[in-house]
Tab-separated table of N, CA and C in Angstrom:
chain	number	residue	atom	x	y	z
A	1	UNK	N	-37.736	6.036	37.511
A	1	UNK	CA	-38.191	4.783	36.958
A	1	UNK	C	-38.833	4.994	35.585
A	2	UNK	N	-39.518	6.124	35.414
A	2	UNK	CA	-40.174	6.386	34.144
A	2	UNK	C	-39.157	6.553	33.004
A	3	UNK	N	-37.947	7.004	33.336
A	3	UNK	CA	-36.930	7.213	32.305
A	3	UNK	C	-36.512	5.897	31.661
A	4	UNK	N	-36.607	4.784	32.420
A	4	UNK	CA	-36.246	3.480	31.862
A	4	UNK	C	-37.167	3.098	30.708
A	5	UNK	N	-38.421	3.532	30.762
A	5	UNK	CA	-39.354	3.237	29.671
A	5	UNK	C	-38.921	3.932	28.373
A	6	UNK	N	-38.129	4.961	28.495
A	6	UNK	CA	-37.599	5.660	27.331
A	6	UNK	C	-36.217	5.126	26.940
A	7	UNK	N	-35.367	4.894	27.947
A	7	UNK	CA	-33.987	4.506	27.665
A	7	UNK	C	-33.858	3.091	27.108
A	8	UNK	N	-34.671	2.165	27.562
A	8	UNK	CA	-34.576	0.775	27.080
A	8	UNK	C	-34.938	0.689	25.597
A	9	UNK	N	-36.028	1.275	25.131
A	9	UNK	CA	-36.293	1.217	23.682
A	9	UNK	C	-35.224	1.946	22.844
A	10	UNK	N	-34.718	3.051	23.345
A	10	UNK	CA	-33.664	3.770	22.620
A	10	UNK	C	-32.410	2.914	22.525
A	11	UNK	N	-32.029	2.252	23.611
A	11	UNK	CA	-30.838	1.402	23.589
A	11	UNK	C	-31.050	0.202	22.658
A	12	UNK	N	-32.248	-0.358	22.624
A	12	UNK	CA	-32.531	-1.464	21.705
A	12	UNK	C	-32.483	-0.987	20.253
A	13	UNK	N	-32.937	0.218	20.013
A	13	UNK	CA	-32.855	0.785	18.672
A	13	UNK	C	-31.400	0.949	18.246
A	14	UNK	N	-30.574	1.520	19.118
A	14	UNK	CA	-29.150	1.670	18.824
A	14	UNK	C	-28.471	0.313	18.619
A	15	UNK	N	-28.829	-0.659	19.430
A	15	UNK	CA	-28.267	-1.999	19.285
A	15	UNK	C	-28.639	-2.605	17.942
A	16	UNK	N	-29.899	-2.456	17.555
A	16	UNK	CA	-30.322	-3.021	16.278
A	16	UNK	C	-29.631	-2.317	15.103
A	17	UNK	N	-29.417	-1.022	15.206
A	17	UNK	CA	-28.695	-0.287	14.156
A	17	UNK	C	-27.248	-0.761	14.076
A	18	UNK	N	-26.614	-0.963	15.223
A	18	UNK	CA	-25.227	-1.432	15.245
A	18	UNK	C	-25.109	-2.835	14.658
A	19	UNK	N	-26.030	-3.713	14.996
A	19	UNK	CA	-26.008	-5.082	14.448
A	19	UNK	C	-26.228	-5.039	12.942
A	20	UNK	N	-27.191	-4.219	12.486
A	20	UNK	CA	-27.425	-4.086	11.054
A	20	UNK	C	-26.188	-3.557	10.342
A	21	UNK	N	-25.525	-2.543	10.912
A	21	UNK	CA	-24.325	-1.972	10.294
A	21	UNK	C	-23.208	-3.005	10.221
A	22	UNK	N	-23.048	-3.823	11.251
A	22	UNK	CA	-22.027	-4.863	11.245
A	22	UNK	C	-22.278	-5.869	10.129
A	23	UNK	N	-23.502	-6.375	10.025
A	23	UNK	CA	-23.793	-7.358	8.992
A	23	UNK	C	-23.717	-6.755	7.589
A	24	UNK	N	-24.084	-5.493	7.451
A	24	UNK	CA	-23.930	-4.821	6.164
A	24	UNK	C	-22.455	-4.751	5.773
A	25	UNK	N	-21.588	-4.408	6.748
A	25	UNK	CA	-20.162	-4.302	6.469
A	25	UNK	C	-19.569	-5.655	6.086
A	26	UNK	N	-19.989	-6.719	6.766
A	26	UNK	CA	-19.501	-8.056	6.425
A	26	UNK	C	-19.971	-8.446	5.030
A	27	UNK	N	-21.221	-8.177	4.728
A	27	UNK	CA	-21.785	-8.538	3.426
A	27	UNK	C	-21.093	-7.795	2.292
A	28	UNK	N	-20.679	-6.566	2.512
A	28	UNK	CA	-20.034	-5.749	1.489
A	28	UNK	C	-18.512	-5.796	1.547
A	29	UNK	N	-17.961	-6.832	2.178
A	29	UNK	CA	-16.512	-7.097	2.208
A	29	UNK	C	-15.689	-5.951	2.807
A	30	UNK	N	-16.220	-5.294	3.794
A	30	UNK	CA	-15.485	-4.207	4.428
A	30	UNK	C	-14.374	-4.706	5.344
A	31	UNK	N	-14.403	-5.978	5.720
A	31	UNK	CA	-13.413	-6.511	6.646
A	31	UNK	C	-12.395	-7.400	5.945
A	32	UNK	N	-12.370	-7.411	4.617
A	32	UNK	CA	-11.398	-8.216	3.890
A	32	UNK	C	-10.054	-7.506	3.873
A	33	UNK	N	-9.017	-8.204	4.300
A	33	UNK	CA	-7.633	-7.737	4.210
A	33	UNK	C	-7.445	-6.315	4.737
A	34	UNK	N	-7.503	-6.176	6.038
A	34	UNK	CA	-7.372	-4.857	6.641
A	34	UNK	C	-5.945	-4.322	6.577
A	35	UNK	N	-4.936	-5.206	6.604
A	35	UNK	CA	-3.552	-4.748	6.651
A	35	UNK	C	-2.893	-4.662	5.281
A	36	UNK	N	-3.396	-5.374	4.299
A	36	UNK	CA	-2.757	-5.425	2.991
A	36	UNK	C	-2.541	-4.074	2.343
A	37	UNK	N	-3.566	-3.238	2.214
A	37	UNK	CA	-3.352	-1.943	1.567
A	37	UNK	C	-2.356	-1.055	2.310
A	38	UNK	N	-2.284	-1.187	3.621
A	38	UNK	CA	-1.342	-0.363	4.376
A	38	UNK	C	0.097	-0.770	4.105
A	39	UNK	N	0.340	-2.068	3.920
A	39	UNK	CA	1.702	-2.541	3.668
A	39	UNK	C	2.058	-2.526	2.194
A	40	UNK	N	1.096	-2.529	1.314
A	40	UNK	CA	1.363	-2.602	-0.120
A	40	UNK	C	2.224	-1.438	-0.595
A	41	UNK	N	2.052	-0.273	0.010
A	41	UNK	CA	2.816	0.887	-0.419
A	41	UNK	C	4.300	0.744	-0.085
A	42	UNK	N	4.635	-0.110	0.876
A	42	UNK	CA	6.016	-0.278	1.292
A	42	UNK	C	6.814	-1.187	0.368
A	43	UNK	N	6.149	-1.990	-0.429
A	43	UNK	CA	6.838	-2.978	-1.254
A	43	UNK	C	6.931	-2.502	-2.697
A	44	UNK	N	8.046	-2.850	-3.326
A	44	UNK	CA	8.211	-2.558	-4.740
A	44	UNK	C	7.371	-3.522	-5.561
A	45	UNK	N	7.199	-3.187	-6.820
A	45	UNK	CA	6.477	-4.094	-7.703
A	45	UNK	C	7.293	-5.360	-7.911
A	46	UNK	N	6.624	-6.472	-8.007
A	46	UNK	CA	7.304	-7.722	-8.310
A	46	UNK	C	7.706	-7.732	-9.772
A	47	UNK	N	8.849	-8.327	-10.072
A	47	UNK	CA	9.269	-8.465	-11.457
A	47	UNK	C	8.273	-9.306	-12.245
A	48	UNK	N	7.612	-10.244	-11.582
A	48	UNK	CA	6.673	-11.124	-12.273
A	48	UNK	C	5.425	-10.382	-12.739
A	49	UNK	N	5.152	-9.228	-12.138
A	49	UNK	CA	3.974	-8.459	-12.531
A	49	UNK	C	4.200	-7.668	-13.814
A	50	UNK	N	5.464	-7.547	-14.241
A	50	UNK	CA	5.786	-6.741	-15.402
A	50	UNK	C	5.812	-7.597	-16.671
A	51	UNK	N	5.582	-6.946	-17.785
A	51	UNK	CA	5.712	-7.652	-19.059
A	51	UNK	C	7.198	-7.825	-19.352
A	52	UNK	N	7.569	-8.758	-20.220
A	52	UNK	CA	8.998	-8.947	-20.545
A	52	UNK	C	9.659	-7.676	-21.078
A	53	UNK	N	8.919	-6.883	-21.856
A	53	UNK	CA	9.493	-5.636	-22.380
A	53	UNK	C	9.789	-4.653	-21.245
A	54	UNK	N	8.855	-4.558	-20.305
A	54	UNK	CA	9.067	-3.647	-19.173
A	54	UNK	C	10.229	-4.114	-18.311
A	55	UNK	N	10.360	-5.432	-18.120
A	55	UNK	CA	11.497	-5.959	-17.360
A	55	UNK	C	12.814	-5.607	-18.025
A	56	UNK	N	12.877	-5.798	-19.337
A	56	UNK	CA	14.110	-5.504	-20.070
A	56	UNK	C	14.431	-4.013	-20.018
A	57	UNK	N	13.401	-3.170	-20.170
A	57	UNK	CA	13.620	-1.724	-20.106
A	57	UNK	C	14.117	-1.310	-18.722
A	58	UNK	N	13.522	-1.888	-17.679
A	58	UNK	CA	13.942	-1.569	-16.313
A	58	UNK	C	15.377	-2.025	-16.061
A	59	UNK	N	15.707	-3.212	-16.559
A	59	UNK	CA	17.063	-3.730	-16.403
A	59	UNK	C	18.065	-2.845	-17.140
A	60	UNK	N	17.704	-2.424	-18.345
A	60	UNK	CA	18.571	-1.547	-19.131
A	60	UNK	C	18.766	-0.210	-18.421
A	61	UNK	N	17.700	0.373	-17.891
A	61	UNK	CA	17.800	1.649	-17.177
A	61	UNK	C	18.673	1.530	-15.937
A	62	UNK	N	18.565	0.406	-15.225
A	62	UNK	CA	19.386	0.208	-14.024
A	62	UNK	C	20.857	0.093	-14.399
A	63	UNK	N	21.147	-0.629	-15.491
A	63	UNK	CA	22.545	-0.745	-15.934
A	63	UNK	C	23.091	0.605	-16.364
A	64	UNK	N	22.289	1.381	-17.076
A	64	UNK	CA	22.721	2.707	-17.511
A	64	UNK	C	22.975	3.615	-16.310
A	65	UNK	N	22.131	3.535	-15.292
A	65	UNK	CA	22.327	4.349	-14.090
A	65	UNK	C	23.609	3.953	-13.375
A	66	UNK	N	23.893	2.641	-13.319
A	66	UNK	CA	25.144	2.201	-12.688
A	66	UNK	C	26.352	2.699	-13.464
A	67	UNK	N	26.277	2.669	-14.785
A	67	UNK	CA	27.385	3.162	-15.603
A	67	UNK	C	27.601	4.655	-15.394
A	68	UNK	N	26.509	5.432	-15.338
A	68	UNK	CA	26.641	6.873	-15.091
A	68	UNK	C	27.270	7.141	-13.734
A	69	UNK	N	26.850	6.379	-12.728
A	69	UNK	CA	27.402	6.561	-11.387
A	69	UNK	C	28.880	6.201	-11.373
A	70	UNK	N	29.234	5.128	-12.046
A	70	UNK	CA	30.641	4.711	-12.126
A	70	UNK	C	31.474	5.778	-12.840
A	71	UNK	N	30.917	6.342	-13.906
A	71	UNK	CA	31.629	7.386	-14.649
A	71	UNK	C	31.808	8.632	-13.786
A	72	UNK	N	30.785	8.999	-13.017
A	72	UNK	CA	30.910	10.166	-12.129
A	72	UNK	C	32.001	9.961	-11.095
A	73	UNK	N	32.071	8.752	-10.523
A	73	UNK	CA	33.112	8.475	-9.532
A	73	UNK	C	34.500	8.590	-10.150
A	74	UNK	N	34.656	8.068	-11.371
A	74	UNK	CA	35.947	8.171	-12.047
A	74	UNK	C	36.284	9.622	-12.337
A	75	UNK	N	35.284	10.400	-12.769
A	75	UNK	CA	35.524	11.821	-13.042
A	75	UNK	C	35.920	12.560	-11.768
A	76	UNK	N	35.259	12.247	-10.657
A	76	UNK	CA	35.597	12.875	-9.383
A	76	UNK	C	37.015	12.523	-8.956
A	77	UNK	N	37.393	11.263	-9.153
A	77	UNK	CA	38.753	10.839	-8.807
A	77	UNK	C	39.785	11.548	-9.670
A	78	UNK	N	39.488	11.677	-10.953
A	78	UNK	CA	40.426	12.349	-11.861
A	78	UNK	C	40.564	13.823	-11.522
A	79	UNK	N	39.476	14.470	-11.118
A	79	UNK	CA	39.544	15.881	-10.758
A	79	UNK	C	40.339	16.084	-9.477
A	80	UNK	N	40.225	15.168	-8.529
A	80	UNK	CA	40.954	15.332	-7.271
A	80	UNK	C	42.442	15.019	-7.436
A	81	UNK	N	42.816	14.238	-8.435
A	81	UNK	CA	44.220	13.911	-8.687
A	81	UNK	C	44.773	14.732	-9.838
A	82	UNK	N	44.147	15.818	-10.139
A	82	UNK	CA	44.537	16.666	-11.273
A	82	UNK	C	45.909	17.285	-11.081
A	83	UNK	N	46.340	18.115	-12.053
A	83	UNK	CA	47.689	18.716	-12.049
A	83	UNK	C	47.978	19.597	-10.916
């Protein structure tokens, strides 16, 4: 029975610390958007986030990459149908 005189104040102390930690976390925005950062890495950048120059450069690079790939395929076909 004497142990309860020790355990009850200790449990109240732990409870008060937990409540304080919870309210501190809410006040400091620790619970805002828990899933967003985890999914953000999976998505590409939006075109709207880029400047017009960056969009044009990206579009140009993509077209150049497609042309290189097309040229490689033609070269491979020509080598396989060689003399």
